[in-house]
C-alpha positions as YAML, in Angstrom:
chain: A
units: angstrom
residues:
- id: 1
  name: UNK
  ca: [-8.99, -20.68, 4.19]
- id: 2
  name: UNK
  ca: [-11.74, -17.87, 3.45]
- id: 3
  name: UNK
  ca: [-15.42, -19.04, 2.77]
- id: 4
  name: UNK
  ca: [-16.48, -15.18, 4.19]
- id: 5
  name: UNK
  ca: [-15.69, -11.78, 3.78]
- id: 6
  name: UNK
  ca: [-16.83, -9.52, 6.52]
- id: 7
  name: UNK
  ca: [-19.11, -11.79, 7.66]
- id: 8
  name: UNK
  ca: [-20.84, -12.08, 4.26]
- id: 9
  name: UNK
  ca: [-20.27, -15.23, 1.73]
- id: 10
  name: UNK
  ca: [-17.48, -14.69, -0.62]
- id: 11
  name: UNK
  ca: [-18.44, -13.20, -3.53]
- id: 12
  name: UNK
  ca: [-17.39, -15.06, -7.05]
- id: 13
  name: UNK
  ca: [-15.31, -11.82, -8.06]
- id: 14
  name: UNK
  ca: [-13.64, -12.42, -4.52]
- id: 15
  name: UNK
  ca: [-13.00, -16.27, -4.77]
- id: 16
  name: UNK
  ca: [-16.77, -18.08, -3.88]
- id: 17
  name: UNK
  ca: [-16.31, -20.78, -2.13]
- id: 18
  name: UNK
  ca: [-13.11, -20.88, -0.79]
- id: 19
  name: UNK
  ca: [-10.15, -18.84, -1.39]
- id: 20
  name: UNK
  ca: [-6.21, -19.04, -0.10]
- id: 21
  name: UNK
  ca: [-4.91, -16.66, 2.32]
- id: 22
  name: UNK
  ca: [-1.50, -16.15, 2.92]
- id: 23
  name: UNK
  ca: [-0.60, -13.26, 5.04]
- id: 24
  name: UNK
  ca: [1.97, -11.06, 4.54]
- id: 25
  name: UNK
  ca: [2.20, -12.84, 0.88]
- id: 26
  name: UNK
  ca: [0.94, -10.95, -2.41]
- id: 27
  name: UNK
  ca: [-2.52, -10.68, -3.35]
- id: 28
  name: UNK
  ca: [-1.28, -13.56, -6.46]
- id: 29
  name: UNK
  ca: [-0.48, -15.82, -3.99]
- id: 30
  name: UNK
  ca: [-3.89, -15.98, -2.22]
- id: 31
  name: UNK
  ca: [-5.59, -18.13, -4.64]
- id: 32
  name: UNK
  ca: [-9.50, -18.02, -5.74]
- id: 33
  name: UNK
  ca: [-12.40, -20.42, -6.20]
- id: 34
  name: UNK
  ca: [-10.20, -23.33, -4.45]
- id: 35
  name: UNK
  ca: [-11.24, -26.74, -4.53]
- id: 36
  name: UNK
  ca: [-8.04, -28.72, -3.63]
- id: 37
  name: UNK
  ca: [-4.48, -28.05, -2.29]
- id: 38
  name: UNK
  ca: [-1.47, -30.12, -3.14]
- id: 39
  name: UNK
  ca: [1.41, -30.00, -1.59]
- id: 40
  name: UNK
  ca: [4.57, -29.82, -4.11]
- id: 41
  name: UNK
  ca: [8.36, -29.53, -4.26]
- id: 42
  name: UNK
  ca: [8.17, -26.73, -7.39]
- id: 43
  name: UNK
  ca: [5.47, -24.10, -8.09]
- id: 44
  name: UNK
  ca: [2.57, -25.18, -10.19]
- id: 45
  name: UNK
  ca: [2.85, -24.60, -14.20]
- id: 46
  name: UNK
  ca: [-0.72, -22.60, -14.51]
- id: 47
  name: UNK
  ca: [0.51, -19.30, -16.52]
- id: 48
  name: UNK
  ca: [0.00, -16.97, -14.27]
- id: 49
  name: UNK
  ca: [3.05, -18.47, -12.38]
- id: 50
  name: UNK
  ca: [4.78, -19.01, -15.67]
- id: 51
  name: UNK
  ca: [4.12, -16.03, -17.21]
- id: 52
  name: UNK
  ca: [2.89, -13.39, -14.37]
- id: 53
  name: UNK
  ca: [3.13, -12.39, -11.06]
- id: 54
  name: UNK
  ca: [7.00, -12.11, -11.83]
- id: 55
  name: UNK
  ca: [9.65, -9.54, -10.81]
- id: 56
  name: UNK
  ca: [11.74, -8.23, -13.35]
- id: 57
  name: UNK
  ca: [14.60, -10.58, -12.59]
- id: 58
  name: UNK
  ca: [11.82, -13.38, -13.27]
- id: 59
  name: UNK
  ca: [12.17, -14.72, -9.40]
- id: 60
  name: UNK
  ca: [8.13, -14.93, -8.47]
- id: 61
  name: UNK
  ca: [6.19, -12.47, -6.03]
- id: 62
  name: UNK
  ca: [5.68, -13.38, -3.13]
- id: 63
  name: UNK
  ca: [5.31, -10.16, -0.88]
- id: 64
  name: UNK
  ca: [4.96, -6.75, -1.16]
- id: 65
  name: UNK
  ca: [7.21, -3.61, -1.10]
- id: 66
  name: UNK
  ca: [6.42, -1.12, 1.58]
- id: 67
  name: UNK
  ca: [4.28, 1.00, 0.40]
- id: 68
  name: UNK
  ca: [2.54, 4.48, 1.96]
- id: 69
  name: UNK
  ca: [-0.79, 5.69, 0.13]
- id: 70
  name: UNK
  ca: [-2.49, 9.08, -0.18]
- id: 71
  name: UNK
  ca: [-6.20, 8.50, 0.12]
- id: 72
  name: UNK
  ca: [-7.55, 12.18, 1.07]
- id: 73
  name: UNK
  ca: [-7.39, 14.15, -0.79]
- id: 74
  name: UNK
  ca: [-7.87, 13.02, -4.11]
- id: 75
  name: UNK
  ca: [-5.67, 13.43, -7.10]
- id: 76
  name: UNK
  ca: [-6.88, 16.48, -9.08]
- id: 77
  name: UNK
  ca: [-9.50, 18.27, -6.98]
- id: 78
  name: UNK
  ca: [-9.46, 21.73, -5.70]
- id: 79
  name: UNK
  ca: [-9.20, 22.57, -2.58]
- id: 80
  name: UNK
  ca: [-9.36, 25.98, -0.54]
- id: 81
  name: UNK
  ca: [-5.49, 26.88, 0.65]
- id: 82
  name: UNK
  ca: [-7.43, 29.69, 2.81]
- id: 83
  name: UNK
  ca: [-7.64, 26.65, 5.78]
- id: 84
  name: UNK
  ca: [-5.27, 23.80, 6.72]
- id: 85
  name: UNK
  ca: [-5.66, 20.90, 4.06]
- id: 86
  name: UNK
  ca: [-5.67, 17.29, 5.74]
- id: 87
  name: UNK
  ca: [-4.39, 14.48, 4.01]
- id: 88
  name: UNK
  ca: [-4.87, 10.79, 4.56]
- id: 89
  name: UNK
  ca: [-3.85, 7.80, 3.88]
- id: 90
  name: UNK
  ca: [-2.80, 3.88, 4.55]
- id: 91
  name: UNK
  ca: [0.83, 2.76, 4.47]
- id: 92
  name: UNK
  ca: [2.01, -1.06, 4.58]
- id: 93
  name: UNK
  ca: [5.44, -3.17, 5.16]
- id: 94
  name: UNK
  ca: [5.70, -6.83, 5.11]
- id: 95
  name: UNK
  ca: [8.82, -7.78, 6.64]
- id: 96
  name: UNK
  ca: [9.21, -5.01, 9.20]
- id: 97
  name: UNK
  ca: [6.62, -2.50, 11.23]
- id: 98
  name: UNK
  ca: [6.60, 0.83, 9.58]
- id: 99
  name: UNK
  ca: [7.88, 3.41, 12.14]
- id: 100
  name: UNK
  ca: [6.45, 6.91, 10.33]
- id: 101
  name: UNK
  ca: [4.62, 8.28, 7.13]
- id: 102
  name: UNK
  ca: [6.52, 11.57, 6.09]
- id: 103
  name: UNK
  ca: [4.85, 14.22, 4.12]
- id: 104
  name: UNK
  ca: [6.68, 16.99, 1.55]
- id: 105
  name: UNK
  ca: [4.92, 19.38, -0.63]
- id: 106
  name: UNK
  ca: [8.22, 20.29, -2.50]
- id: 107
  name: UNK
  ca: [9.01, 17.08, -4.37]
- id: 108
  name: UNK
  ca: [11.08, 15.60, -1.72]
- id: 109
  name: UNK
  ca: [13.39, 18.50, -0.22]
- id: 110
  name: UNK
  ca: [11.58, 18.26, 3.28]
- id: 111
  name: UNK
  ca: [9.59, 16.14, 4.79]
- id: 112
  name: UNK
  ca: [6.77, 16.53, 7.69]
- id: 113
  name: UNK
  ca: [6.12, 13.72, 9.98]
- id: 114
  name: UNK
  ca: [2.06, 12.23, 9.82]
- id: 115
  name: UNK
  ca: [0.78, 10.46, 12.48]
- id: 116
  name: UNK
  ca: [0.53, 6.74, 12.31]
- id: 117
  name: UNK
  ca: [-2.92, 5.16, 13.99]
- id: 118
  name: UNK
  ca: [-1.00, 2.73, 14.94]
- id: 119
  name: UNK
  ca: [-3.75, 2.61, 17.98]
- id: 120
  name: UNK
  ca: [-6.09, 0.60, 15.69]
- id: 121
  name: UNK
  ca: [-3.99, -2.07, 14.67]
- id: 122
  name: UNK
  ca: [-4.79, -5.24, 16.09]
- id: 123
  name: UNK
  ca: [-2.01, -7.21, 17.60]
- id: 124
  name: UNK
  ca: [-1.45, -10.84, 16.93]
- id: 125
  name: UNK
  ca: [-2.08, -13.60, 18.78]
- id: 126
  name: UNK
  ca: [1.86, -14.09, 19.23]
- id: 127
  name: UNK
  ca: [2.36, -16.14, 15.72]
- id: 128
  name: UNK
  ca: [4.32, -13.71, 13.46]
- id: 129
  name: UNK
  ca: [4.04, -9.73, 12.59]
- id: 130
  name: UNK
  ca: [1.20, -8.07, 11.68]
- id: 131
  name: UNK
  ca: [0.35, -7.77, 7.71]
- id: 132
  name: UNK
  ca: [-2.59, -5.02, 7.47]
- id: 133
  name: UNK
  ca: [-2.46, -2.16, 6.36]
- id: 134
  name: UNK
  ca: [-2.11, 1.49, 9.04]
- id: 135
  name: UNK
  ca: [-4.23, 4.36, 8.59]
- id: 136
  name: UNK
  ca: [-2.15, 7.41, 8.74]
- id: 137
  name: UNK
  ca: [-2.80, 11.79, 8.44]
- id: 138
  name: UNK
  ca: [-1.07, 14.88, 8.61]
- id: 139
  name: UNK
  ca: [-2.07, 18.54, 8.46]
- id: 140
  name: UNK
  ca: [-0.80, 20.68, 6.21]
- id: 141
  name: UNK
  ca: [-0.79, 24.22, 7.28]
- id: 142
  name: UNK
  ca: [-2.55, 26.72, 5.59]
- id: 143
  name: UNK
  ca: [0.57, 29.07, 6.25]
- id: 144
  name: UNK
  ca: [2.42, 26.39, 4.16]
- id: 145
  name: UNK
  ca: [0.32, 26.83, 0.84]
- id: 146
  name: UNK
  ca: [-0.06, 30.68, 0.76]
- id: 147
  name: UNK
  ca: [0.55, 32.13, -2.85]
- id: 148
  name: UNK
  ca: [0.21, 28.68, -4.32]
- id: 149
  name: UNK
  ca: [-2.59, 28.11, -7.13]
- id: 150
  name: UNK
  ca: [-1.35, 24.55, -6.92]
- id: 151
  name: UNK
  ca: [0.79, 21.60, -4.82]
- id: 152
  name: UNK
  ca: [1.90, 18.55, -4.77]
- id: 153
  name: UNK
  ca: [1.95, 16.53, -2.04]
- id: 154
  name: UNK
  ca: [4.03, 13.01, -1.45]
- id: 155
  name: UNK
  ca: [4.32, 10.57, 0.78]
- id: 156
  name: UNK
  ca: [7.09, 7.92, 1.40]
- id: 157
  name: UNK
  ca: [6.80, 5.12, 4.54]
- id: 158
  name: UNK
  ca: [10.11, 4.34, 6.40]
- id: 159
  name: UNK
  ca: [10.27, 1.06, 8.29]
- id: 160
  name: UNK
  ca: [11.87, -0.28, 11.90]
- id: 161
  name: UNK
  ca: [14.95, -1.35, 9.82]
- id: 162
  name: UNK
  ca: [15.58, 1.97, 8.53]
- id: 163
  name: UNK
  ca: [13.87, 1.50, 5.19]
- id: 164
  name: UNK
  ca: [12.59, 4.22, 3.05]
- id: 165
  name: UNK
  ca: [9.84, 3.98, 0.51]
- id: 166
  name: UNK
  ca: [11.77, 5.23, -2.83]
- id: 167
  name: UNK
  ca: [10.71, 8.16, -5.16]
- id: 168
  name: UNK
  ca: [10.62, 5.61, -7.79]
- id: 169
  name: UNK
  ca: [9.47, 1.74, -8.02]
- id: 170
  name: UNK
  ca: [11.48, -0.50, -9.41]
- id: 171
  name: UNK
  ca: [10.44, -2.03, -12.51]
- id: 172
  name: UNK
  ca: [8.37, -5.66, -12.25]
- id: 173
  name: UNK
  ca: [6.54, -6.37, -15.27]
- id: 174
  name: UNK
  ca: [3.63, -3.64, -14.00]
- id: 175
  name: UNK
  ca: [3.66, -5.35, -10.56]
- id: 176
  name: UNK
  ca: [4.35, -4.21, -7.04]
- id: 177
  name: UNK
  ca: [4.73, -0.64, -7.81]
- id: 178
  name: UNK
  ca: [5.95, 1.41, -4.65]
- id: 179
  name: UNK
  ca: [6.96, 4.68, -5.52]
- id: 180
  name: UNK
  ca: [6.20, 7.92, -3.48]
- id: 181
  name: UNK
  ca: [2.47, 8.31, -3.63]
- id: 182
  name: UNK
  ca: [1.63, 11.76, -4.79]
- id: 183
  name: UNK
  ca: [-1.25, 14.08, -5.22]
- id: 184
  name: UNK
  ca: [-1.58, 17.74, -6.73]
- id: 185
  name: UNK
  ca: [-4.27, 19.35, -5.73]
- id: 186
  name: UNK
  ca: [-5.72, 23.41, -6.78]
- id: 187
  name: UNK
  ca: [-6.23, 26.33, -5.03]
- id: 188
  name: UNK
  ca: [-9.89, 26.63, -5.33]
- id: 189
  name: UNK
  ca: [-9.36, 30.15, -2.94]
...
């Protein structure tokens, strides 16, 4: 149970007093501004369990796909392809540790491995797998975007099970959406 976030009170937009936290579990699952818990056999009737936070077979959420993010650099800006272009992200797995980030700029025909930071992740305390989120960044050459006014770069995660992020999410209602990430950027050169 959460009465602080980053050493600050919650906020109300964040779940003030008390909120839920379930790690490893979806965001849906971690409830806000809790005053009681009851334990029960079924799930409770409020409609965001009737009506939301559903897959698209109608089984309920409960944790999230693997997922790899691009953070840097953002969607739509320019960039000069005269000097190597570094791109950033965060990548996530719930049920098993994600063993690399790969990078393509040609819509998936070859793939560059980033480096995981898997140097900041904190270890647990021996009581299950870890559920935050790794920081991860690659370098793409500038010898890789000469001649280009414009690219798109992608990234997909791939787990210790052999799991790989897919191109495409599968559909949930709007929910849990886990396709490649993918940025274009311009050749502001």
């Amino acid at each position: 149970l959460a009465t602080k976030m980053n050493g600050e009170p919650l906020s109300r937009d964040h779940g003030f007093p008390v909120r839920a936290l379930l790690p490893g579990n979806a965001g849906a699952r971690s409830v806000k501004w809790l005053n009681s818990i009851k334990l029960a056999r079924e799930a409770c009737d409020s409609p965001w369990n009737i009506n939301y936070y559903r897959k698209s077979d109608g089984s309920h959420i409960q944790r999230l796909p693997m997922q790899s993010i691009i953070l840097s650099p953002e969607n739509g800006c320019s960039k000069s392809f005269d000097e190597d272009i570094v791109v950033e992200g965060v990548t996530y797995s719930a049920d098993s540790p994600i063993t690399r980030v790969e990078i393509s700029l040609n819509n998936g025909k070859s793939w560059h491995k980033a480096i995981l930071r898997t140097n900041e992740v904190i270890k647990d305390d021996a009581i299950g797998p870890y559920h935050g989120w790794t920081r991860f960044h690659a370098t793409v050459k500038k010898e890789e975007l000469q001649g280009l006014q414009s690219v798109k770069i992608a990234s997909r995660a791939v787990d210790s099970n052999g799991n790989v992020q897919p191109e495409k999410s599968e559909q949930h209602r709007g929910y849990l959406f886990n396709g490649w990430s993918q940025v274009q950027i311009g050749n502001s050169a």
